[in-house]
Amino acid sequence: MKTLVQEPIIKRWNRGMQLVRAGRGYSKAELAEVGLRDVRSARNYGIPVDPLRSTKYPENVDQLRVVAKTIIDSRKIDTTKPKTEKRDTEKRTKVKRKTPTTKTKKSTKKKTSE
């Protein structure tokens, strides 16, 4: 299930001015603050992750909270579903194994004609 996620922002200072641009992905610290500990599962849900980033901006955390809430809620729903009944072992058909047959050896005695 892919979710639509806005790109994260990255701030940097250049000559006394703060520049804001779109980032490649969210940092691990931002994901951890919202409750998404596993980077692989976050990527599976469509959240871009930049492993090189170490900053944590509150704007990015707010964007992630909305998405993470739906992901975490969907996980809880999946775990509360009743599991299917297990098959009875008695109902399974047993496979009969064939016993190994011994080949009859031909007699090696030479017949003598008289």
PDB file of N, CA and C in Angstrom:
ATOM      1  N   MET A   1       0.842  -1.163   0.000  1.00  0.00           N
ATOM      2  CA  MET A   1       0.000   0.000   0.000  1.00  0.00           C
ATOM      3  C   MET A   1       0.898   1.240   0.000  1.00  0.00           C
ATOM      4  N   LYS A   2       0.941   1.914  -1.117  1.00  0.00           N
ATOM      5  CA  LYS A   2       1.749   3.126  -1.240  1.00  0.00           C
ATOM      6  C   LYS A   2       0.898   4.314  -0.808  1.00  0.00           C
ATOM      7  N   THR A   3       1.525   5.232  -0.100  1.00  0.00           N
ATOM      8  CA  THR A   3       0.833   6.429   0.354  1.00  0.00           C
ATOM      9  C   THR A   3       1.462   7.647  -0.304  1.00  0.00           C
ATOM     10  N   LEU A   4       0.671   8.669  -0.464  1.00  0.00           N
ATOM     11  CA  LEU A   4       1.191   9.903  -1.027  1.00  0.00           C
ATOM     12  C   LEU A   4       1.809  10.732   0.087  1.00  0.00           C
ATOM     13  N   VAL A   5       3.069  11.048  -0.079  1.00  0.00           N
ATOM     14  CA  VAL A   5       3.805  11.785   0.936  1.00  0.00           C
ATOM     15  C   VAL A   5       4.469  12.982   0.276  1.00  0.00           C
ATOM     16  N   GLN A   6       4.374  14.137   0.932  1.00  0.00           N
ATOM     17  CA  GLN A   6       5.068  15.306   0.430  1.00  0.00           C
ATOM     18  C   GLN A   6       6.560  15.127   0.634  1.00  0.00           C
ATOM     19  N   GLU A   7       7.339  15.792  -0.222  1.00  0.00           N
ATOM     20  CA  GLU A   7       8.782  15.729  -0.057  1.00  0.00           C
ATOM     21  C   GLU A   7       9.188  16.510   1.183  1.00  0.00           C
ATOM     22  N   PRO A   8      10.197  16.036   1.883  1.00  0.00           N
ATOM     23  CA  PRO A   8      10.645  16.766   3.062  1.00  0.00           C
ATOM     24  C   PRO A   8      11.390  18.033   2.666  1.00  0.00           C
ATOM     25  N   ILE A   9      11.516  18.939   3.611  1.00  0.00           N
ATOM     26  CA  ILE A   9      12.249  20.166   3.330  1.00  0.00           C
ATOM     27  C   ILE A   9      13.610  20.092   4.019  1.00  0.00           C
ATOM     28  N   ILE A  10      14.552  20.795   3.427  1.00  0.00           N
ATOM     29  CA  ILE A  10      15.882  20.897   3.991  1.00  0.00           C
ATOM     30  C   ILE A  10      16.233  22.371   4.064  1.00  0.00           C
ATOM     31  N   LYS A  11      16.692  22.779   5.219  1.00  0.00           N
ATOM     32  CA  LYS A  11      17.056  24.175   5.417  1.00  0.00           C
ATOM     33  C   LYS A  11      18.567  24.283   5.495  1.00  0.00           C
ATOM     34  N   ARG A  12      19.095  25.364   4.936  1.00  0.00           N
ATOM     35  CA  ARG A  12      20.516  25.637   5.078  1.00  0.00           C
ATOM     36  C   ARG A  12      20.730  27.139   5.022  1.00  0.00           C
ATOM     37  N   TRP A  13      21.819  27.542   5.592  1.00  0.00           N
ATOM     38  CA  TRP A  13      22.154  28.956   5.636  1.00  0.00           C
ATOM     39  C   TRP A  13      23.218  29.244   4.587  1.00  0.00           C
ATOM     40  N   ASN A  14      22.994  30.346   3.828  1.00  0.00           N
ATOM     41  CA  ASN A  14      23.955  30.781   2.833  1.00  0.00           C
ATOM     42  C   ASN A  14      24.038  32.302   2.879  1.00  0.00           C
ATOM     43  N   ARG A  15      25.181  32.829   3.322  1.00  0.00           N
ATOM     44  CA  ARG A  15      25.426  34.275   3.409  1.00  0.00           C
ATOM     45  C   ARG A  15      24.369  34.987   4.247  1.00  0.00           C
ATOM     46  N   GLY A  16      24.022  34.384   5.351  1.00  0.00           N
ATOM     47  CA  GLY A  16      23.083  35.011   6.259  1.00  0.00           C
ATOM     48  C   GLY A  16      21.629  34.825   5.907  1.00  0.00           C
ATOM     49  N   MET A  17      21.331  34.128   4.842  1.00  0.00           N
ATOM     50  CA  MET A  17      19.944  33.873   4.440  1.00  0.00           C
ATOM     51  C   MET A  17      19.645  32.383   4.604  1.00  0.00           C
ATOM     52  N   GLN A  18      18.452  32.118   5.059  1.00  0.00           N
ATOM     53  CA  GLN A  18      18.051  30.719   5.208  1.00  0.00           C
ATOM     54  C   GLN A  18      17.380  30.273   3.915  1.00  0.00           C
ATOM     55  N   LEU A  19      17.920  29.227   3.307  1.00  0.00           N
ATOM     56  CA  LEU A  19      17.364  28.675   2.075  1.00  0.00           C
ATOM     57  C   LEU A  19      16.626  27.377   2.402  1.00  0.00           C
ATOM     58  N   VAL A  20      15.482  27.212   1.797  1.00  0.00           N
ATOM     59  CA  VAL A  20      14.674  26.012   2.003  1.00  0.00           C
ATOM     60  C   VAL A  20      14.492  25.350   0.647  1.00  0.00           C
ATOM     61  N   ARG A  21      14.751  24.059   0.601  1.00  0.00           N
ATOM     62  CA  ARG A  21      14.575  23.331  -0.658  1.00  0.00           C
ATOM     63  C   ARG A  21      13.957  21.975  -0.359  1.00  0.00           C
ATOM     64  N   ALA A  22      13.520  21.301  -1.416  1.00  0.00           N
ATOM     65  CA  ALA A  22      12.944  19.959  -1.261  1.00  0.00           C
ATOM     66  C   ALA A  22      14.076  18.966  -1.053  1.00  0.00           C
ATOM     67  N   GLY A  23      13.868  18.028  -0.169  1.00  0.00           N
ATOM     68  CA  GLY A  23      14.889  17.030   0.130  1.00  0.00           C
ATOM     69  C   GLY A  23      14.618  15.719  -0.580  1.00  0.00           C
ATOM     70  N   ARG A  24      15.576  14.820  -0.481  1.00  0.00           N
ATOM     71  CA  ARG A  24      15.438  13.509  -1.114  1.00  0.00           C
ATOM     72  C   ARG A  24      14.590  12.567  -0.286  1.00  0.00           C
ATOM     73  N   GLY A  25      14.663  12.702   1.013  1.00  0.00           N
ATOM     74  CA  GLY A  25      13.901  11.802   1.871  1.00  0.00           C
ATOM     75  C   GLY A  25      13.977  12.253   3.316  1.00  0.00           C
ATOM     76  N   TYR A  26      13.185  11.608   4.141  1.00  0.00           N
ATOM     77  CA  TYR A  26      13.142  11.935   5.563  1.00  0.00           C
ATOM     78  C   TYR A  26      14.313  11.263   6.268  1.00  0.00           C
ATOM     79  N   SER A  27      14.762  11.871   7.359  1.00  0.00           N
ATOM     80  CA  SER A  27      15.873  11.292   8.115  1.00  0.00           C
ATOM     81  C   SER A  27      15.356  10.196   9.042  1.00  0.00           C
ATOM     82  N   LYS A  28      16.288   9.378   9.528  1.00  0.00           N
ATOM     83  CA  LYS A  28      15.913   8.301  10.442  1.00  0.00           C
ATOM     84  C   LYS A  28      15.388   8.855  11.759  1.00  0.00           C
ATOM     85  N   ALA A  29      15.922  10.008  12.173  1.00  0.00           N
ATOM     86  CA  ALA A  29      15.469  10.622  13.426  1.00  0.00           C
ATOM     87  C   ALA A  29      14.026  11.092  13.304  1.00  0.00           C
ATOM     88  N   GLU A  30      13.651  11.616  12.140  1.00  0.00           N
ATOM     89  CA  GLU A  30      12.267  12.064  11.922  1.00  0.00           C
ATOM     90  C   GLU A  30      11.317  10.870  11.904  1.00  0.00           C
ATOM     91  N   LEU A  31      11.754   9.788  11.282  1.00  0.00           N
ATOM     92  CA  LEU A  31      10.918   8.583  11.251  1.00  0.00           C
ATOM     93  C   LEU A  31      10.752   7.991  12.649  1.00  0.00           C
ATOM     94  N   ALA A  32      11.825   8.008  13.433  1.00  0.00           N
ATOM     95  CA  ALA A  32      11.759   7.433  14.774  1.00  0.00           C
ATOM     96  C   ALA A  32      10.846   8.252  15.681  1.00  0.00           C
ATOM     97  N   GLU A  33      10.807   9.553  15.485  1.00  0.00           N
ATOM     98  CA  GLU A  33       9.962  10.385  16.344  1.00  0.00           C
ATOM     99  C   GLU A  33       8.478  10.128  16.106  1.00  0.00           C
ATOM    100  N   VAL A  34       8.129   9.746  14.885  1.00  0.00           N
ATOM    101  CA  VAL A  34       6.721   9.480  14.587  1.00  0.00           C
ATOM    102  C   VAL A  34       6.322   8.045  14.909  1.00  0.00           C
ATOM    103  N   GLY A  35       7.291   7.181  15.151  1.00  0.00           N
ATOM    104  CA  GLY A  35       6.960   5.809  15.515  1.00  0.00           C
ATOM    105  C   GLY A  35       7.287   4.796  14.448  1.00  0.00           C
ATOM    106  N   LEU A  36       7.885   5.217  13.358  1.00  0.00           N
ATOM    107  CA  LEU A  36       8.301   4.282  12.309  1.00  0.00           C
ATOM    108  C   LEU A  36       9.772   3.968  12.521  1.00  0.00           C
ATOM    109  N   ARG A  37      10.053   2.840  13.146  1.00  0.00           N
ATOM    110  CA  ARG A  37      11.433   2.494  13.490  1.00  0.00           C
ATOM    111  C   ARG A  37      12.163   1.812  12.333  1.00  0.00           C
ATOM    112  N   ASP A  38      11.440   1.077  11.525  1.00  0.00           N
ATOM    113  CA  ASP A  38      12.061   0.290  10.468  1.00  0.00           C
ATOM    114  C   ASP A  38      12.084   1.076   9.161  1.00  0.00           C
ATOM    115  N   VAL A  39      13.271   1.308   8.628  1.00  0.00           N
ATOM    116  CA  VAL A  39      13.423   2.078   7.385  1.00  0.00           C
ATOM    117  C   VAL A  39      12.858   1.299   6.206  1.00  0.00           C
ATOM    118  N   ARG A  40      13.051  -0.015   6.208  1.00  0.00           N
ATOM    119  CA  ARG A  40      12.584  -0.829   5.090  1.00  0.00           C
ATOM    120  C   ARG A  40      11.060  -0.797   4.964  1.00  0.00           C
ATOM    121  N   SER A  41      10.359  -0.893   6.072  1.00  0.00           N
ATOM    122  CA  SER A  41       8.900  -0.864   6.004  1.00  0.00           C
ATOM    123  C   SER A  41       8.409   0.522   5.609  1.00  0.00           C
ATOM    124  N   ALA A  42       9.117   1.580   6.030  1.00  0.00           N
ATOM    125  CA  ALA A  42       8.733   2.931   5.627  1.00  0.00           C
ATOM    126  C   ALA A  42       8.861   3.089   4.116  1.00  0.00           C
ATOM    127  N   ARG A  43       9.918   2.545   3.560  1.00  0.00           N
ATOM    128  CA  ARG A  43      10.091   2.608   2.102  1.00  0.00           C
ATOM    129  C   ARG A  43       9.024   1.795   1.383  1.00  0.00           C
ATOM    130  N   ASN A  44       8.619   0.670   1.969  1.00  0.00           N
ATOM    131  CA  ASN A  44       7.570  -0.147   1.354  1.00  0.00           C
ATOM    132  C   ASN A  44       6.243   0.597   1.305  1.00  0.00           C
ATOM    133  N   TYR A  45       6.006   1.472   2.273  1.00  0.00           N
ATOM    134  CA  TYR A  45       4.780   2.257   2.280  1.00  0.00           C
ATOM    135  C   TYR A  45       4.886   3.497   1.403  1.00  0.00           C
ATOM    136  N   GLY A  46       6.027   3.723   0.777  1.00  0.00           N
ATOM    137  CA  GLY A  46       6.166   4.840  -0.153  1.00  0.00           C
ATOM    138  C   GLY A  46       6.761   6.091   0.461  1.00  0.00           C
ATOM    139  N   ILE A  47       7.303   5.991   1.653  1.00  0.00           N
ATOM    140  CA  ILE A  47       7.912   7.153   2.301  1.00  0.00           C
ATOM    141  C   ILE A  47       9.377   7.203   1.902  1.00  0.00           C
ATOM    142  N   PRO A  48       9.815   8.306   1.288  1.00  0.00           N
ATOM    143  CA  PRO A  48      11.228   8.385   0.908  1.00  0.00           C
ATOM    144  C   PRO A  48      12.110   8.579   2.137  1.00  0.00           C
ATOM    145  N   VAL A  49      13.224   7.858   2.178  1.00  0.00           N
ATOM    146  CA  VAL A  49      14.141   7.914   3.323  1.00  0.00           C
ATOM    147  C   VAL A  49      15.530   8.242   2.796  1.00  0.00           C
ATOM    148  N   ASP A  50      16.178   9.228   3.423  1.00  0.00           N
ATOM    149  CA  ASP A  50      17.544   9.591   3.082  1.00  0.00           C
ATOM    150  C   ASP A  50      18.436   9.180   4.247  1.00  0.00           C
ATOM    151  N   PRO A  51      19.187   8.094   4.095  1.00  0.00           N
ATOM    152  CA  PRO A  51      19.991   7.616   5.220  1.00  0.00           C
ATOM    153  C   PRO A  51      21.162   8.533   5.574  1.00  0.00           C
ATOM    154  N   LEU A  52      21.519   9.445   4.694  1.00  0.00           N
ATOM    155  CA  LEU A  52      22.645  10.335   4.966  1.00  0.00           C
ATOM    156  C   LEU A  52      22.254  11.540   5.813  1.00  0.00           C
ATOM    157  N   ARG A  53      20.963  11.843   5.869  1.00  0.00           N
ATOM    158  CA  ARG A  53      20.524  12.985   6.669  1.00  0.00           C
ATOM    159  C   ARG A  53      20.468  12.637   8.142  1.00  0.00           C
ATOM    160  N   SER A  54      20.838  13.614   8.980  1.00  0.00           N
ATOM    161  CA  SER A  54      20.764  13.385  10.420  1.00  0.00           C
ATOM    162  C   SER A  54      19.956  14.468  11.125  1.00  0.00           C
ATOM    163  N   THR A  55      19.424  15.435  10.370  1.00  0.00           N
ATOM    164  CA  THR A  55      18.679  16.532  10.980  1.00  0.00           C
ATOM    165  C   THR A  55      17.242  16.122  11.250  1.00  0.00           C
ATOM    166  N   LYS A  56      16.594  16.883  12.127  1.00  0.00           N
ATOM    167  CA  LYS A  56      15.201  16.601  12.471  1.00  0.00           C
ATOM    168  C   LYS A  56      14.461  17.932  12.528  1.00  0.00           C
ATOM    169  N   TYR A  57      13.656  18.213  11.505  1.00  0.00           N
ATOM    170  CA  TYR A  57      12.903  19.460  11.434  1.00  0.00           C
ATOM    171  C   TYR A  57      11.464  19.208  11.860  1.00  0.00           C
ATOM    172  N   PRO A  58      10.898  20.119  12.656  1.00  0.00           N
ATOM    173  CA  PRO A  58       9.511  19.913  13.113  1.00  0.00           C
ATOM    174  C   PRO A  58       8.503  19.925  11.968  1.00  0.00           C
ATOM    175  N   GLU A  59       8.797  20.641  10.890  1.00  0.00           N
ATOM    176  CA  GLU A  59       7.879  20.669   9.738  1.00  0.00           C
ATOM    177  C   GLU A  59       7.780  19.283   9.101  1.00  0.00           C
ATOM    178  N   ASN A  60       8.915  18.617   8.997  1.00  0.00           N
ATOM    179  CA  ASN A  60       8.912  17.273   8.413  1.00  0.00           C
ATOM    180  C   ASN A  60       8.218  16.269   9.325  1.00  0.00           C
ATOM    181  N   VAL A  61       8.408  16.430  10.621  1.00  0.00           N
ATOM    182  CA  VAL A  61       7.769  15.523  11.583  1.00  0.00           C
ATOM    183  C   VAL A  61       6.251  15.680  11.519  1.00  0.00           C
ATOM    184  N   ASP A  62       5.773  16.922  11.379  1.00  0.00           N
ATOM    185  CA  ASP A  62       4.330  17.154  11.272  1.00  0.00           C
ATOM    186  C   ASP A  62       3.760  16.513  10.015  1.00  0.00           C
ATOM    187  N   GLN A  63       4.497  16.584   8.909  1.00  0.00           N
ATOM    188  CA  GLN A  63       4.036  15.958   7.669  1.00  0.00           C
ATOM    189  C   GLN A  63       3.977  14.439   7.820  1.00  0.00           C
ATOM    190  N   LEU A  64       4.963  13.898   8.500  1.00  0.00           N
ATOM    191  CA  LEU A  64       5.016  12.444   8.665  1.00  0.00           C
ATOM    192  C   LEU A  64       3.968  11.916   9.633  1.00  0.00           C
ATOM    193  N   ARG A  65       3.597  12.707  10.624  1.00  0.00           N
ATOM    194  CA  ARG A  65       2.627  12.243  11.622  1.00  0.00           C
ATOM    195  C   ARG A  65       1.305  11.845  10.977  1.00  0.00           C
ATOM    196  N   VAL A  66       0.882  12.620   9.995  1.00  0.00           N
ATOM    197  CA  VAL A  66      -0.394  12.331   9.327  1.00  0.00           C
ATOM    198  C   VAL A  66      -0.317  10.985   8.613  1.00  0.00           C
ATOM    199  N   VAL A  67       0.782  10.760   7.915  1.00  0.00           N
ATOM    200  CA  VAL A  67       0.934   9.522   7.155  1.00  0.00           C
ATOM    201  C   VAL A  67       1.183   8.338   8.088  1.00  0.00           C
ATOM    202  N   ALA A  68       2.009   8.549   9.099  1.00  0.00           N
ATOM    203  CA  ALA A  68       2.349   7.459  10.013  1.00  0.00           C
ATOM    204  C   ALA A  68       1.129   6.996  10.807  1.00  0.00           C
ATOM    205  N   LYS A  69       0.222   7.903  11.090  1.00  0.00           N
ATOM    206  CA  LYS A  69      -0.982   7.529  11.829  1.00  0.00           C
ATOM    207  C   LYS A  69      -1.800   6.521  11.032  1.00  0.00           C
ATOM    208  N   THR A  70      -1.957   6.745   9.736  1.00  0.00           N
ATOM    209  CA  THR A  70      -2.707   5.805   8.907  1.00  0.00           C
ATOM    210  C   THR A  70      -1.981   4.474   8.786  1.00  0.00           C
ATOM    211  N   ILE A  71      -0.656   4.512   8.714  1.00  0.00           N
ATOM    212  CA  ILE A  71       0.111   3.267   8.599  1.00  0.00           C
ATOM    213  C   ILE A  71      -0.004   2.451   9.880  1.00  0.00           C
ATOM    214  N   ILE A  72       0.168   3.094  11.012  1.00  0.00           N
ATOM    215  CA  ILE A  72       0.115   2.388  12.290  1.00  0.00           C
ATOM    216  C   ILE A  72      -1.291   1.868  12.551  1.00  0.00           C
ATOM    217  N   ASP A  73      -2.325   2.648  12.172  1.00  0.00           N
ATOM    218  CA  ASP A  73      -3.702   2.182  12.340  1.00  0.00           C
ATOM    219  C   ASP A  73      -3.980   0.968  11.474  1.00  0.00           C
ATOM    220  N   SER A  74      -3.456   0.962  10.241  1.00  0.00           N
ATOM    221  CA  SER A  74      -3.691  -0.184   9.360  1.00  0.00           C
ATOM    222  C   SER A  74      -2.985  -1.422   9.894  1.00  0.00           C
ATOM    223  N   ARG A  75      -1.847  -1.253  10.567  1.00  0.00           N
ATOM    224  CA  ARG A  75      -1.163  -2.403  11.165  1.00  0.00           C
ATOM    225  C   ARG A  75      -1.992  -2.992  12.291  1.00  0.00           C
ATOM    226  N   LYS A  76      -2.625  -2.133  13.097  1.00  0.00           N
ATOM    227  CA  LYS A  76      -3.435  -2.623  14.215  1.00  0.00           C
ATOM    228  C   LYS A  76      -4.653  -3.370  13.709  1.00  0.00           C
ATOM    229  N   ILE A  77      -5.234  -2.910  12.622  1.00  0.00           N
ATOM    230  CA  ILE A  77      -6.400  -3.574  12.056  1.00  0.00           C
ATOM    231  C   ILE A  77      -6.007  -4.959  11.549  1.00  0.00           C
ATOM    232  N   ASP A  78      -4.839  -5.077  10.918  1.00  0.00           N
ATOM    233  CA  ASP A  78      -4.395  -6.364  10.404  1.00  0.00           C
ATOM    234  C   ASP A  78      -4.155  -7.368  11.515  1.00  0.00           C
ATOM    235  N   THR A  79      -3.667  -6.915  12.658  1.00  0.00           N
ATOM    236  CA  THR A  79      -3.372  -7.862  13.738  1.00  0.00           C
ATOM    237  C   THR A  79      -4.618  -8.290  14.489  1.00  0.00           C
ATOM    238  N   THR A  80      -5.704  -7.517  14.419  1.00  0.00           N
ATOM    239  CA  THR A  80      -6.913  -7.881  15.141  1.00  0.00           C
ATOM    240  C   THR A  80      -7.850  -8.765  14.324  1.00  0.00           C
ATOM    241  N   LYS A  81      -7.547  -9.013  13.059  1.00  0.00           N
ATOM    242  CA  LYS A  81      -8.394  -9.866  12.239  1.00  0.00           C
ATOM    243  C   LYS A  81      -8.301 -11.304  12.753  1.00  0.00           C
ATOM    244  N   PRO A  82      -9.439 -12.012  12.760  1.00  0.00           N
ATOM    245  CA  PRO A  82      -9.362 -13.403  13.212  1.00  0.00           C
ATOM    246  C   PRO A  82      -8.615 -14.246  12.188  1.00  0.00           C
ATOM    247  N   LYS A  83      -7.821 -15.155  12.697  1.00  0.00           N
ATOM    248  CA  LYS A  83      -7.042 -16.012  11.815  1.00  0.00           C
ATOM    249  C   LYS A  83      -7.914 -17.152  11.328  1.00  0.00           C
ATOM    250  N   THR A  84      -7.578 -17.685  10.183  1.00  0.00           N
ATOM    251  CA  THR A  84      -8.347 -18.786   9.620  1.00  0.00           C
ATOM    252  C   THR A  84      -8.122 -20.037  10.458  1.00  0.00           C
ATOM    253  N   GLU A  85      -9.121 -20.904  10.433  1.00  0.00           N
ATOM    254  CA  GLU A  85      -9.037 -22.114  11.232  1.00  0.00           C
ATOM    255  C   GLU A  85      -7.987 -23.050  10.651  1.00  0.00           C
ATOM    256  N   LYS A  86      -7.304 -23.720  11.537  1.00  0.00           N
ATOM    257  CA  LYS A  86      -6.292 -24.669  11.098  1.00  0.00           C
ATOM    258  C   LYS A  86      -6.969 -25.961  10.673  1.00  0.00           C
ATOM    259  N   ARG A  87      -6.347 -26.609   9.725  1.00  0.00           N
ATOM    260  CA  ARG A  87      -6.892 -27.874   9.253  1.00  0.00           C
ATOM    261  C   ARG A  87      -6.660 -28.964  10.289  1.00  0.00           C
ATOM    262  N   ASP A  88      -7.620 -29.859  10.353  1.00  0.00           N
ATOM    263  CA  ASP A  88      -7.461 -31.001  11.243  1.00  0.00           C
ATOM    264  C   ASP A  88      -6.483 -31.979  10.609  1.00  0.00           C
ATOM    265  N   THR A  89      -5.630 -32.517  11.429  1.00  0.00           N
ATOM    266  CA  THR A  89      -4.660 -33.475  10.903  1.00  0.00           C
ATOM    267  C   THR A  89      -5.334 -34.794  10.549  1.00  0.00           C
ATOM    268  N   GLU A  90      -6.477 -35.057  11.170  1.00  0.00           N
ATOM    269  CA  GLU A  90      -7.179 -36.311  10.883  1.00  0.00           C
ATOM    270  C   GLU A  90      -7.789 -36.285   9.491  1.00  0.00           C
ATOM    271  N   LYS A  91      -8.152 -35.105   9.030  1.00  0.00           N
ATOM    272  CA  LYS A  91      -8.813 -35.012   7.733  1.00  0.00           C
ATOM    273  C   LYS A  91      -7.835 -35.177   6.576  1.00  0.00           C
ATOM    274  N   ARG A  92      -6.593 -34.946   6.840  1.00  0.00           N
ATOM    275  CA  ARG A  92      -5.608 -35.073   5.775  1.00  0.00           C
ATOM    276  C   ARG A  92      -5.491 -36.527   5.357  1.00  0.00           C
ATOM    277  N   THR A  93      -5.370 -36.731   4.089  1.00  0.00           N
ATOM    278  CA  THR A  93      -5.215 -38.096   3.594  1.00  0.00           C
ATOM    279  C   THR A  93      -3.777 -38.532   3.777  1.00  0.00           C
ATOM    280  N   LYS A  94      -3.646 -39.720   4.247  1.00  0.00           N
ATOM    281  CA  LYS A  94      -2.309 -40.238   4.451  1.00  0.00           C
ATOM    282  C   LYS A  94      -1.824 -40.882   3.164  1.00  0.00           C
ATOM    283  N   VAL A  95      -0.603 -40.599   2.841  1.00  0.00           N
ATOM    284  CA  VAL A  95      -0.012 -41.181   1.646  1.00  0.00           C
ATOM    285  C   VAL A  95       0.637 -42.498   2.051  1.00  0.00           C
ATOM    286  N   LYS A  96       0.217 -43.544   1.375  1.00  0.00           N
ATOM    287  CA  LYS A  96       0.795 -44.841   1.681  1.00  0.00           C
ATOM    288  C   LYS A  96       2.121 -44.966   0.941  1.00  0.00           C
ATOM    289  N   ARG A  97       3.109 -45.369   1.685  1.00  0.00           N
ATOM    290  CA  ARG A  97       4.417 -45.548   1.068  1.00  0.00           C
ATOM    291  C   ARG A  97       4.513 -46.958   0.485  1.00  0.00           C
ATOM    292  N   LYS A  98       5.096 -46.998  -0.641  1.00  0.00           N
ATOM    293  CA  LYS A  98       5.297 -48.293  -1.264  1.00  0.00           C
ATOM    294  C   LYS A  98       6.485 -48.971  -0.607  1.00  0.00           C
ATOM    295  N   THR A  99       6.305 -50.243  -0.356  1.00  0.00           N
ATOM    296  CA  THR A  99       7.420 -50.983   0.229  1.00  0.00           C
ATOM    297  C   THR A  99       8.403 -51.303  -0.882  1.00  0.00           C
ATOM    298  N   PRO A 100       9.652 -51.227  -0.587  1.00  0.00           N
ATOM    299  CA  PRO A 100      10.623 -51.523  -1.644  1.00  0.00           C
ATOM    300  C   PRO A 100      10.549 -52.987  -2.037  1.00  0.00           C
ATOM    301  N   THR A 101      10.459 -53.211  -3.313  1.00  0.00           N
ATOM    302  CA  THR A 101      10.364 -54.580  -3.807  1.00  0.00           C
ATOM    303  C   THR A 101      11.754 -55.078  -4.146  1.00  0.00           C
ATOM    304  N   THR A 102      11.984 -56.342  -3.873  1.00  0.00           N
ATOM    305  CA  THR A 102      13.281 -56.924  -4.213  1.00  0.00           C
ATOM    306  C   THR A 102      13.158 -57.564  -5.580  1.00  0.00           C
ATOM    307  N   LYS A 103      14.138 -57.328  -6.366  1.00  0.00           N
ATOM    308  CA  LYS A 103      14.127 -57.916  -7.702  1.00  0.00           C
ATOM    309  C   LYS A 103      14.567 -59.373  -7.598  1.00  0.00           C
ATOM    310  N   THR A 104      13.917 -60.167  -8.363  1.00  0.00           N
ATOM    311  CA  THR A 104      14.290 -61.578  -8.348  1.00  0.00           C
ATOM    312  C   THR A 104      15.541 -61.748  -9.196  1.00  0.00           C
ATOM    313  N   LYS A 105      16.482 -62.418  -8.625  1.00  0.00           N
ATOM    314  CA  LYS A 105      17.728 -62.637  -9.335  1.00  0.00           C
ATOM    315  C   LYS A 105      17.583 -63.832 -10.262  1.00  0.00           C
ATOM    316  N   LYS A 106      18.104 -63.648 -11.410  1.00  0.00           N
ATOM    317  CA  LYS A 106      18.101 -64.765 -12.346  1.00  0.00           C
ATOM    318  C   LYS A 106      19.214 -65.730 -11.947  1.00  0.00           C
ATOM    319  N   SER A 107      18.915 -66.943 -12.117  1.00  0.00           N
ATOM    320  CA  SER A 107      19.932 -67.922 -11.745  1.00  0.00           C
ATOM    321  C   SER A 107      21.079 -67.855 -12.740  1.00  0.00           C
ATOM    322  N   THR A 108      22.240 -67.932 -12.221  1.00  0.00           N
ATOM    323  CA  THR A 108      23.433 -67.822 -13.066  1.00  0.00           C
ATOM    324  C   THR A 108      24.012 -69.178 -13.444  1.00  0.00           C
ATOM    325  N   LYS A 109      23.355 -70.217 -12.997  1.00  0.00           N
ATOM    326  CA  LYS A 109      23.822 -71.550 -13.338  1.00  0.00           C
ATOM    327  C   LYS A 109      23.620 -71.814 -14.816  1.00  0.00           C
ATOM    328  N   LYS A 110      24.629 -72.345 -15.407  1.00  0.00           N
ATOM    329  CA  LYS A 110      24.513 -72.666 -16.814  1.00  0.00           C
ATOM    330  C   LYS A 110      23.808 -74.026 -16.964  1.00  0.00           C
ATOM    331  N   LYS A 111      22.920 -73.979 -17.891  1.00  0.00           N
ATOM    332  CA  LYS A 111      22.214 -75.224 -18.126  1.00  0.00           C
ATOM    333  C   LYS A 111      23.065 -76.096 -19.028  1.00  0.00           C
ATOM    334  N   THR A 112      23.213 -77.261 -18.616  1.00  0.00           N
ATOM    335  CA  THR A 112      23.998 -78.175 -19.437  1.00  0.00           C
ATOM    336  C   THR A 112      23.048 -79.062 -20.257  1.00  0.00           C
ATOM    337  N   SER A 113      23.294 -79.111 -21.455  1.00  0.00           N
ATOM    338  CA  SER A 113      22.435 -79.932 -22.288  1.00  0.00           C
ATOM    339  C   SER A 113      22.995 -81.339 -22.364  1.00  0.00           C
ATOM    340  N   GLU A 114      22.229 -82.307 -22.127  1.00  0.00           N
ATOM    341  CA  GLU A 114      22.670 -83.692 -22.119  1.00  0.00           C
ATOM    342  C   GLU A 114      22.041 -84.446 -23.219  1.00  0.00           C
TER     343      GLU A 114
END
